[in-house]
Amino acid sequence: MSIVACASPAPVQQVETWQDPVTGMEFVLVPAGDFVMGLRDGEVDVRAAPSHTVQVTRPFYLGRFEVTQAQWQQVMGTNPSQLTDCGPSCPVESVSWADVHEFLRRLSELNAGERFRLPTEAEWEYACRAGGEARYGELDTLSPTLANYDSRIPFEGVADTVFMGSTLAVGSYPPNAFGLHDLLGNVWEWTEDEYCPYSISLAVDPVQSCGADTIPIRGGSWYFSAGAARCGRRYTHARGVSGFSLGFRVLREVKADGGTV
């Protein structure tokens, strides 16, 4: 099922792309840059996310879409998803952080010379914001025409009547300014680093490690509210646990000289 909005949140920039020849997975080049990470003034949450400046000094390729059930099946030979009725173009879910790392290992073996991994929490949020400073990147409010979330759950007193009751095929909603789809809603997305307190000063290419078993997951899902889908909103999951609204997207690294790893 495809949901068509009246317009994209912001004009999509002309982007460089790459396609994995094995799975057909599409990647978009995300440029280096600075941004303010975290929740904005007045935004509160049970998991602290104080705003601070982050420098992303290296460009990277990020999956245009969340990894689909068909792509997981092609690499792993199985489909762990609970929502299989949604179809092969829907995001894979019910995968743990360890499961995802095995997928990434096998994907790298299938693509000699390439390095694939999960985005760090900072890289994920940078991609979500796509140069915007609002709650949802370019927008301060979210509508059911722009993302798959449970709009019946009030967020700051605002609610709607739309609840799809499941994941939807990737790309059912408009892309952000970087050309990336479904960073808001559909499924939560695993990140690479551990759930740790933010630095209160400038952070350069942060990769968080503090001995925590919990991993940040980002973006909200079809099962959660608009509040969960905010770019700066942090949520966590134990790395060995999976769920029917938790998936991921892949990052392809770029060498310092502009080539791929």
PDB file of C-alpha atoms in Angstrom:
ATOM      1  CA  MET A   1       0.000   0.000   0.000  1.00  0.00           C
ATOM      2  CA  SER A   2       1.406   3.404  -0.932  1.00  0.00           C
ATOM      3  CA  ILE A   3       0.570   6.623   0.876  1.00  0.00           C
ATOM      4  CA  VAL A   4       1.032   9.755  -1.235  1.00  0.00           C
ATOM      5  CA  ALA A   5       1.401  13.095   0.481  1.00  0.00           C
ATOM      6  CA  CYS A   6       0.599  16.414  -1.153  1.00  0.00           C
ATOM      7  CA  ALA A   7       4.266  17.384  -1.115  1.00  0.00           C
ATOM      8  CA  SER A   8       7.610  16.411   0.351  1.00  0.00           C
ATOM      9  CA  PRO A   9       8.592  18.184   3.586  1.00  0.00           C
ATOM     10  CA  ALA A  10      11.403  19.957   1.715  1.00  0.00           C
ATOM     11  CA  PRO A  11      12.886  19.822  -1.788  1.00  0.00           C
ATOM     12  CA  VAL A  12      15.088  16.761  -2.174  1.00  0.00           C
ATOM     13  CA  GLN A  13      18.667  17.663  -2.924  1.00  0.00           C
ATOM     14  CA  GLN A  14      20.411  16.176  -5.941  1.00  0.00           C
ATOM     15  CA  VAL A  15      22.249  13.236  -4.436  1.00  0.00           C
ATOM     16  CA  GLU A  16      24.864  10.701  -5.449  1.00  0.00           C
ATOM     17  CA  THR A  17      23.687   7.116  -5.150  1.00  0.00           C
ATOM     18  CA  TRP A  18      25.115   3.589  -5.156  1.00  0.00           C
ATOM     19  CA  GLN A  19      23.366   0.243  -5.513  1.00  0.00           C
ATOM     20  CA  ASP A  20      24.463  -3.015  -3.966  1.00  0.00           C
ATOM     21  CA  PRO A  21      24.755  -5.443  -6.921  1.00  0.00           C
ATOM     22  CA  VAL A  22      23.859  -8.425  -4.731  1.00  0.00           C
ATOM     23  CA  THR A  23      20.617  -7.317  -3.050  1.00  0.00           C
ATOM     24  CA  GLY A  24      19.732  -4.223  -5.063  1.00  0.00           C
ATOM     25  CA  MET A  25      19.828  -2.168  -1.865  1.00  0.00           C
ATOM     26  CA  GLU A  26      19.971   1.556  -2.717  1.00  0.00           C
ATOM     27  CA  PHE A  27      22.306   3.945  -0.910  1.00  0.00           C
ATOM     28  CA  VAL A  28      22.401   7.749  -0.840  1.00  0.00           C
ATOM     29  CA  LEU A  29      25.570   9.772  -0.216  1.00  0.00           C
ATOM     30  CA  VAL A  30      25.170  11.896   2.927  1.00  0.00           C
ATOM     31  CA  PRO A  31      27.662  14.798   2.996  1.00  0.00           C
ATOM     32  CA  ALA A  32      29.805  15.720   5.979  1.00  0.00           C
ATOM     33  CA  GLY A  33      28.632  18.626   8.120  1.00  0.00           C
ATOM     34  CA  ASP A  34      27.807  20.044  11.540  1.00  0.00           C
ATOM     35  CA  PHE A  35      24.455  19.924  13.324  1.00  0.00           C
ATOM     36  CA  VAL A  36      22.857  20.379  16.720  1.00  0.00           C
ATOM     37  CA  MET A  37      22.012  16.943  18.108  1.00  0.00           C
ATOM     38  CA  GLY A  38      19.405  16.214  20.763  1.00  0.00           C
ATOM     39  CA  LEU A  39      16.050  17.528  21.908  1.00  0.00           C
ATOM     40  CA  ARG A  40      15.394  21.232  21.540  1.00  0.00           C
ATOM     41  CA  ASP A  41      14.634  23.711  24.318  1.00  0.00           C
ATOM     42  CA  GLY A  42      11.305  22.866  25.906  1.00  0.00           C
ATOM     43  CA  GLU A  43      11.295  19.259  24.681  1.00  0.00           C
ATOM     44  CA  VAL A  44      11.366  16.769  27.528  1.00  0.00           C
ATOM     45  CA  ASP A  45      11.661  13.013  27.641  1.00  0.00           C
ATOM     46  CA  VAL A  46      12.400  10.213  30.083  1.00  0.00           C
ATOM     47  CA  ARG A  47      15.746   9.662  28.333  1.00  0.00           C
ATOM     48  CA  ALA A  48      17.826  12.820  28.473  1.00  0.00           C
ATOM     49  CA  ALA A  49      19.018  14.159  25.139  1.00  0.00           C
ATOM     50  CA  PRO A  50      20.526  17.601  25.799  1.00  0.00           C
ATOM     51  CA  SER A  51      21.291  19.576  22.667  1.00  0.00           C
ATOM     52  CA  HIS A  52      24.951  19.839  21.678  1.00  0.00           C
ATOM     53  CA  THR A  53      26.934  20.450  18.500  1.00  0.00           C
ATOM     54  CA  VAL A  54      28.252  17.464  16.566  1.00  0.00           C
ATOM     55  CA  GLN A  55      30.676  17.444  13.671  1.00  0.00           C
ATOM     56  CA  VAL A  56      30.279  14.641  11.136  1.00  0.00           C
ATOM     57  CA  THR A  57      33.616  14.921   9.355  1.00  0.00           C
ATOM     58  CA  ARG A  58      33.246  12.065   6.854  1.00  0.00           C
ATOM     59  CA  PRO A  59      30.548  11.575   4.237  1.00  0.00           C
ATOM     60  CA  PHE A  60      28.842   8.189   4.175  1.00  0.00           C
ATOM     61  CA  TYR A  61      26.347   6.250   2.127  1.00  0.00           C
ATOM     62  CA  LEU A  62      23.137   5.402   3.954  1.00  0.00           C
ATOM     63  CA  GLY A  63      20.395   3.044   2.828  1.00  0.00           C
ATOM     64  CA  ARG A  64      17.667   4.982   1.050  1.00  0.00           C
ATOM     65  CA  PHE A  65      15.206   2.609   2.712  1.00  0.00           C
ATOM     66  CA  GLU A  66      15.074   0.300   5.704  1.00  0.00           C
ATOM     67  CA  VAL A  67      16.304  -3.214   4.929  1.00  0.00           C
ATOM     68  CA  THR A  68      13.418  -5.234   3.525  1.00  0.00           C
ATOM     69  CA  GLN A  69      12.269  -8.752   4.264  1.00  0.00           C
ATOM     70  CA  ALA A  70      13.308  -9.788   0.741  1.00  0.00           C
ATOM     71  CA  GLN A  71      16.834  -8.387   1.202  1.00  0.00           C
ATOM     72  CA  TRP A  72      17.234 -10.116   4.556  1.00  0.00           C
ATOM     73  CA  GLN A  73      16.011 -13.387   3.024  1.00  0.00           C
ATOM     74  CA  GLN A  74      18.499 -13.067   0.171  1.00  0.00           C
ATOM     75  CA  VAL A  75      21.457 -12.617   2.508  1.00  0.00           C
ATOM     76  CA  MET A  76      20.432 -14.812   5.461  1.00  0.00           C
ATOM     77  CA  GLY A  77      18.202 -17.442   3.854  1.00  0.00           C
ATOM     78  CA  THR A  78      15.395 -16.911   6.383  1.00  0.00           C
ATOM     79  CA  ASN A  79      12.780 -14.309   7.253  1.00  0.00           C
ATOM     80  CA  PRO A  80      12.392 -13.686  11.009  1.00  0.00           C
ATOM     81  CA  SER A  81       9.675 -11.047  10.581  1.00  0.00           C
ATOM     82  CA  GLN A  82       6.368 -11.359  12.401  1.00  0.00           C
ATOM     83  CA  LEU A  83       4.566  -9.118   9.912  1.00  0.00           C
ATOM     84  CA  THR A  84       5.105 -11.273   6.826  1.00  0.00           C
ATOM     85  CA  ASP A  85       1.615 -10.515   5.489  1.00  0.00           C
ATOM     86  CA  CYS A  86       2.924  -7.031   4.730  1.00  0.00           C
ATOM     87  CA  GLY A  87       5.051  -8.518   1.953  1.00  0.00           C
ATOM     88  CA  PRO A  88       8.700  -8.780   0.853  1.00  0.00           C
ATOM     89  CA  SER A  89       9.045  -5.020   0.239  1.00  0.00           C
ATOM     90  CA  CYS A  90       8.202  -4.238   3.854  1.00  0.00           C
ATOM     91  CA  PRO A  91      10.978  -3.750   6.398  1.00  0.00           C
ATOM     92  CA  VAL A  92      12.422  -6.775   8.117  1.00  0.00           C
ATOM     93  CA  GLU A  93      11.727  -6.696  11.862  1.00  0.00           C
ATOM     94  CA  SER A  94      12.110  -8.949  14.879  1.00  0.00           C
ATOM     95  CA  VAL A  95      15.900  -8.854  14.483  1.00  0.00           C
ATOM     96  CA  SER A  96      18.294  -8.321  17.389  1.00  0.00           C
ATOM     97  CA  TRP A  97      21.427  -6.167  17.295  1.00  0.00           C
ATOM     98  CA  ALA A  98      23.489  -9.373  17.082  1.00  0.00           C
ATOM     99  CA  ASP A  99      21.318 -10.672  14.225  1.00  0.00           C
ATOM    100  CA  VAL A 100      21.888  -7.437  12.342  1.00  0.00           C
ATOM    101  CA  HIS A 101      25.655  -7.670  12.782  1.00  0.00           C
ATOM    102  CA  GLU A 102      25.628 -11.157  11.311  1.00  0.00           C
ATOM    103  CA  PHE A 103      23.667  -9.797   8.340  1.00  0.00           C
ATOM    104  CA  LEU A 104      26.249  -7.028   7.910  1.00  0.00           C
ATOM    105  CA  ARG A 105      29.115  -9.524   8.088  1.00  0.00           C
ATOM    106  CA  ARG A 106      27.585 -11.664   5.368  1.00  0.00           C
ATOM    107  CA  LEU A 107      26.703  -8.652   3.232  1.00  0.00           C
ATOM    108  CA  SER A 108      30.330  -7.498   3.399  1.00  0.00           C
ATOM    109  CA  GLU A 109      31.516 -10.973   2.368  1.00  0.00           C
ATOM    110  CA  LEU A 110      29.219 -10.812  -0.650  1.00  0.00           C
ATOM    111  CA  ASN A 111      30.694  -7.423  -1.631  1.00  0.00           C
ATOM    112  CA  ALA A 112      34.484  -7.723  -1.611  1.00  0.00           C
ATOM    113  CA  GLY A 113      36.198  -4.487  -0.631  1.00  0.00           C
ATOM    114  CA  GLU A 114      33.098  -2.901   0.889  1.00  0.00           C
ATOM    115  CA  ARG A 115      32.464  -2.154   4.555  1.00  0.00           C
ATOM    116  CA  PHE A 116      28.891  -2.065   5.790  1.00  0.00           C
ATOM    117  CA  ARG A 117      27.753  -1.252   9.324  1.00  0.00           C
ATOM    118  CA  LEU A 118      24.985   0.386  11.294  1.00  0.00           C
ATOM    119  CA  PRO A 119      25.002   4.197  11.535  1.00  0.00           C
ATOM    120  CA  THR A 120      26.109   5.640  14.838  1.00  0.00           C
ATOM    121  CA  GLU A 121      23.443   7.448  16.810  1.00  0.00           C
ATOM    122  CA  ALA A 122      24.927  10.777  15.684  1.00  0.00           C
ATOM    123  CA  GLU A 123      25.056   9.752  12.016  1.00  0.00           C
ATOM    124  CA  TRP A 124      21.465   8.551  12.193  1.00  0.00           C
ATOM    125  CA  GLU A 125      20.187  11.810  13.673  1.00  0.00           C
ATOM    126  CA  TYR A 126      22.253  13.886  11.244  1.00  0.00           C
ATOM    127  CA  ALA A 127      20.650  11.980   8.362  1.00  0.00           C
ATOM    128  CA  CYS A 128      17.194  12.373   9.916  1.00  0.00           C
ATOM    129  CA  ARG A 129      17.532  16.125  10.271  1.00  0.00           C
ATOM    130  CA  ALA A 130      18.898  16.554   6.711  1.00  0.00           C
ATOM    131  CA  GLY A 131      19.954  20.096   7.454  1.00  0.00           C
ATOM    132  CA  GLY A 132      16.768  20.971   9.342  1.00  0.00           C
ATOM    133  CA  GLU A 133      16.577  22.136  12.945  1.00  0.00           C
ATOM    134  CA  ALA A 134      12.966  21.257  13.731  1.00  0.00           C
ATOM    135  CA  ARG A 135      11.597  18.238  15.593  1.00  0.00           C
ATOM    136  CA  TYR A 136      11.167  16.178  12.456  1.00  0.00           C
ATOM    137  CA  GLY A 137      14.092  17.611  10.533  1.00  0.00           C
ATOM    138  CA  GLU A 138      12.355  20.149   8.326  1.00  0.00           C
ATOM    139  CA  LEU A 139       9.023  20.160  10.186  1.00  0.00           C
ATOM    140  CA  ASP A 140       7.843  20.884  13.730  1.00  0.00           C
ATOM    141  CA  THR A 141       4.702  18.775  13.377  1.00  0.00           C
ATOM    142  CA  LEU A 142       4.113  15.353  11.848  1.00  0.00           C
ATOM    143  CA  SER A 143       1.044  14.141   9.971  1.00  0.00           C
ATOM    144  CA  PRO A 144      -0.080  10.644   8.915  1.00  0.00           C
ATOM    145  CA  THR A 145       0.557  11.616   5.271  1.00  0.00           C
ATOM    146  CA  LEU A 146       4.270  11.840   6.007  1.00  0.00           C
ATOM    147  CA  ALA A 147       5.036   8.791   8.166  1.00  0.00           C
ATOM    148  CA  ASN A 148       3.644   5.484   9.422  1.00  0.00           C
ATOM    149  CA  TYR A 149       3.000   5.994  13.145  1.00  0.00           C
ATOM    150  CA  ASP A 150       0.015   5.637  15.471  1.00  0.00           C
ATOM    151  CA  SER A 151      -1.553   9.076  15.206  1.00  0.00           C
ATOM    152  CA  ARG A 152      -4.301   8.079  17.655  1.00  0.00           C
ATOM    153  CA  ILE A 153      -1.826   8.426  20.534  1.00  0.00           C
ATOM    154  CA  PRO A 154      -1.850  12.098  21.567  1.00  0.00           C
ATOM    155  CA  PHE A 155       1.419  13.977  21.447  1.00  0.00           C
ATOM    156  CA  GLU A 156       1.275  17.338  23.215  1.00  0.00           C
ATOM    157  CA  GLY A 157      -2.501  17.161  23.056  1.00  0.00           C
ATOM    158  CA  VAL A 158      -2.673  16.519  19.310  1.00  0.00           C
ATOM    159  CA  ALA A 159      -4.116  13.303  17.907  1.00  0.00           C
ATOM    160  CA  ASP A 160      -5.569  12.019  14.629  1.00  0.00           C
ATOM    161  CA  THR A 161      -7.501   8.916  13.624  1.00  0.00           C
ATOM    162  CA  VAL A 162      -5.005   7.103  11.388  1.00  0.00           C
ATOM    163  CA  PHE A 163      -3.432   3.832  12.499  1.00  0.00           C
ATOM    164  CA  MET A 164      -2.206   1.462   9.790  1.00  0.00           C
ATOM    165  CA  GLY A 165      -1.808  -1.411  12.252  1.00  0.00           C
ATOM    166  CA  SER A 166       1.365  -2.741  10.610  1.00  0.00           C
ATOM    167  CA  THR A 167       4.494  -1.840   8.758  1.00  0.00           C
ATOM    168  CA  LEU A 168       4.128  -0.648   5.155  1.00  0.00           C
ATOM    169  CA  ALA A 169       6.322  -1.172   2.113  1.00  0.00           C
ATOM    170  CA  VAL A 170       9.485   0.923   2.278  1.00  0.00           C
ATOM    171  CA  GLY A 171       9.217   4.168   0.334  1.00  0.00           C
ATOM    172  CA  SER A 172       5.465   4.547   0.930  1.00  0.00           C
ATOM    173  CA  TYR A 173       6.055   8.082   2.206  1.00  0.00           C
ATOM    174  CA  PRO A 174       7.997  11.085   0.837  1.00  0.00           C
ATOM    175  CA  PRO A 175      11.786  11.316   1.333  1.00  0.00           C
ATOM    176  CA  ASN A 176      13.537  13.954   3.389  1.00  0.00           C
ATOM    177  CA  ALA A 177      15.893  16.528   1.882  1.00  0.00           C
ATOM    178  CA  PHE A 178      18.738  13.972   1.705  1.00  0.00           C
ATOM    179  CA  GLY A 179      16.528  11.596  -0.297  1.00  0.00           C
ATOM    180  CA  LEU A 180      16.069   9.113   2.576  1.00  0.00           C
ATOM    181  CA  HIS A 181      12.707   7.453   3.289  1.00  0.00           C
ATOM    182  CA  ASP A 182      11.043   6.288   6.498  1.00  0.00           C
ATOM    183  CA  LEU A 183      13.510   7.643   9.026  1.00  0.00           C
ATOM    184  CA  LEU A 184      10.334   8.662  10.845  1.00  0.00           C
ATOM    185  CA  GLY A 185       8.014   5.777  11.699  1.00  0.00           C
ATOM    186  CA  ASN A 186       7.506   2.363  10.079  1.00  0.00           C
ATOM    187  CA  VAL A 187      10.109   0.546  12.238  1.00  0.00           C
ATOM    188  CA  TRP A 188      12.536   1.636  14.911  1.00  0.00           C
ATOM    189  CA  GLU A 189      16.120   1.435  13.649  1.00  0.00           C
ATOM    190  CA  TRP A 190      19.134  -0.013  15.471  1.00  0.00           C
ATOM    191  CA  THR A 191      22.254   2.160  15.742  1.00  0.00           C
ATOM    192  CA  GLU A 192      25.856   1.080  16.193  1.00  0.00           C
ATOM    193  CA  ASP A 193      26.919   2.535  19.535  1.00  0.00           C
ATOM    194  CA  GLU A 194      25.869   1.993  23.143  1.00  0.00           C
ATOM    195  CA  TYR A 195      23.378   4.062  25.087  1.00  0.00           C
ATOM    196  CA  CYS A 196      25.545   6.535  27.016  1.00  0.00           C
ATOM    197  CA  PRO A 197      25.153  10.102  28.308  1.00  0.00           C
ATOM    198  CA  TYR A 198      25.801  12.769  25.696  1.00  0.00           C
ATOM    199  CA  SER A 199      28.842  14.997  25.791  1.00  0.00           C
ATOM    200  CA  ILE A 200      27.906  18.525  26.835  1.00  0.00           C
ATOM    201  CA  SER A 201      30.562  20.010  24.579  1.00  0.00           C
ATOM    202  CA  LEU A 202      31.414  19.737  20.895  1.00  0.00           C
ATOM    203  CA  ALA A 203      31.531  16.100  19.745  1.00  0.00           C
ATOM    204  CA  VAL A 204      33.438  15.009  16.645  1.00  0.00           C
ATOM    205  CA  ASP A 205      32.293  11.773  14.967  1.00  0.00           C
ATOM    206  CA  PRO A 206      31.124  10.369  18.316  1.00  0.00           C
ATOM    207  CA  VAL A 207      30.874   6.616  18.821  1.00  0.00           C
ATOM    208  CA  GLN A 208      29.477   6.017  22.291  1.00  0.00           C
ATOM    209  CA  SER A 209      30.885   3.275  24.493  1.00  0.00           C
ATOM    210  CA  CYS A 210      30.309   3.023  28.245  1.00  0.00           C
ATOM    211  CA  GLY A 211      29.842  -0.688  28.893  1.00  0.00           C
ATOM    212  CA  ALA A 212      26.052  -0.538  28.510  1.00  0.00           C
ATOM    213  CA  ASP A 213      24.090  -3.528  27.243  1.00  0.00           C
ATOM    214  CA  THR A 214      21.401  -1.229  25.848  1.00  0.00           C
ATOM    215  CA  ILE A 215      21.609   0.195  22.338  1.00  0.00           C
ATOM    216  CA  PRO A 216      19.918   3.371  21.065  1.00  0.00           C
ATOM    217  CA  ILE A 217      17.122   2.787  18.599  1.00  0.00           C
ATOM    218  CA  ARG A 218      15.741   5.678  16.613  1.00  0.00           C
ATOM    219  CA  GLY A 219      12.849   6.964  14.548  1.00  0.00           C
ATOM    220  CA  GLY A 220       9.712   5.533  16.155  1.00  0.00           C
ATOM    221  CA  SER A 221       7.476   3.008  14.422  1.00  0.00           C
ATOM    222  CA  TRP A 222       3.993   2.140  13.236  1.00  0.00           C
ATOM    223  CA  TYR A 223       3.186   1.098  16.817  1.00  0.00           C
ATOM    224  CA  PHE A 224       4.311   4.329  18.548  1.00  0.00           C
ATOM    225  CA  SER A 225       3.264   7.989  18.609  1.00  0.00           C
ATOM    226  CA  ALA A 226       4.551  11.056  16.777  1.00  0.00           C
ATOM    227  CA  GLY A 227       6.529  11.898  19.905  1.00  0.00           C
ATOM    228  CA  ALA A 228       8.619   8.753  19.415  1.00  0.00           C
ATOM    229  CA  ALA A 229       9.398   9.727  15.818  1.00  0.00           C
ATOM    230  CA  ARG A 230      11.197  12.982  16.633  1.00  0.00           C
ATOM    231  CA  CYS A 231      14.709  13.102  15.167  1.00  0.00           C
ATOM    232  CA  GLY A 232      16.241  13.879  18.565  1.00  0.00           C
ATOM    233  CA  ARG A 233      14.239  11.347  20.588  1.00  0.00           C
ATOM    234  CA  ARG A 234      16.266   8.541  22.166  1.00  0.00           C
ATOM    235  CA  TYR A 235      14.860   5.106  22.908  1.00  0.00           C
ATOM    236  CA  THR A 236      16.726   1.934  23.847  1.00  0.00           C
ATOM    237  CA  HIS A 237      16.650  -1.819  23.486  1.00  0.00           C
ATOM    238  CA  ALA A 238      18.819  -4.563  24.982  1.00  0.00           C
ATOM    239  CA  ARG A 239      21.118  -5.744  22.212  1.00  0.00           C
ATOM    240  CA  GLY A 240      19.931  -9.356  22.452  1.00  0.00           C
ATOM    241  CA  VAL A 241      16.220  -8.544  22.190  1.00  0.00           C
ATOM    242  CA  SER A 242      14.080  -8.107  19.078  1.00  0.00           C
ATOM    243  CA  GLY A 243      10.560  -6.859  18.428  1.00  0.00           C
ATOM    244  CA  PHE A 244       7.870  -6.588  15.765  1.00  0.00           C
ATOM    245  CA  SER A 245       8.479  -2.869  15.260  1.00  0.00           C
ATOM    246  CA  LEU A 246      12.298  -2.899  15.280  1.00  0.00           C
ATOM    247  CA  GLY A 247      14.423  -3.047  12.115  1.00  0.00           C
ATOM    248  CA  PHE A 248      17.421  -1.213  10.666  1.00  0.00           C
ATOM    249  CA  ARG A 249      19.082   0.412   7.687  1.00  0.00           C
ATOM    250  CA  VAL A 250      22.660  -0.039   6.480  1.00  0.00           C
ATOM    251  CA  LEU A 251      25.565   2.412   6.252  1.00  0.00           C
ATOM    252  CA  ARG A 252      28.246   1.930   3.577  1.00  0.00           C
ATOM    253  CA  GLU A 253      31.532   3.567   4.524  1.00  0.00           C
ATOM    254  CA  VAL A 254      33.479   5.956   2.316  1.00  0.00           C
ATOM    255  CA  LYS A 255      37.283   6.278   2.358  1.00  0.00           C
ATOM    256  CA  ALA A 256      38.934   9.554   3.284  1.00  0.00           C
ATOM    257  CA  ASP A 257      39.971   9.978  -0.364  1.00  0.00           C
ATOM    258  CA  GLY A 258      36.359   9.648  -1.510  1.00  0.00           C
ATOM    259  CA  GLY A 259      36.522   6.012  -2.587  1.00  0.00           C
ATOM    260  CA  THR A 260      34.783   3.197  -0.801  1.00  0.00           C
ATOM    261  CA  VAL A 261      36.505   1.072   1.816  1.00  0.00           C
TER     262      VAL A 261
END
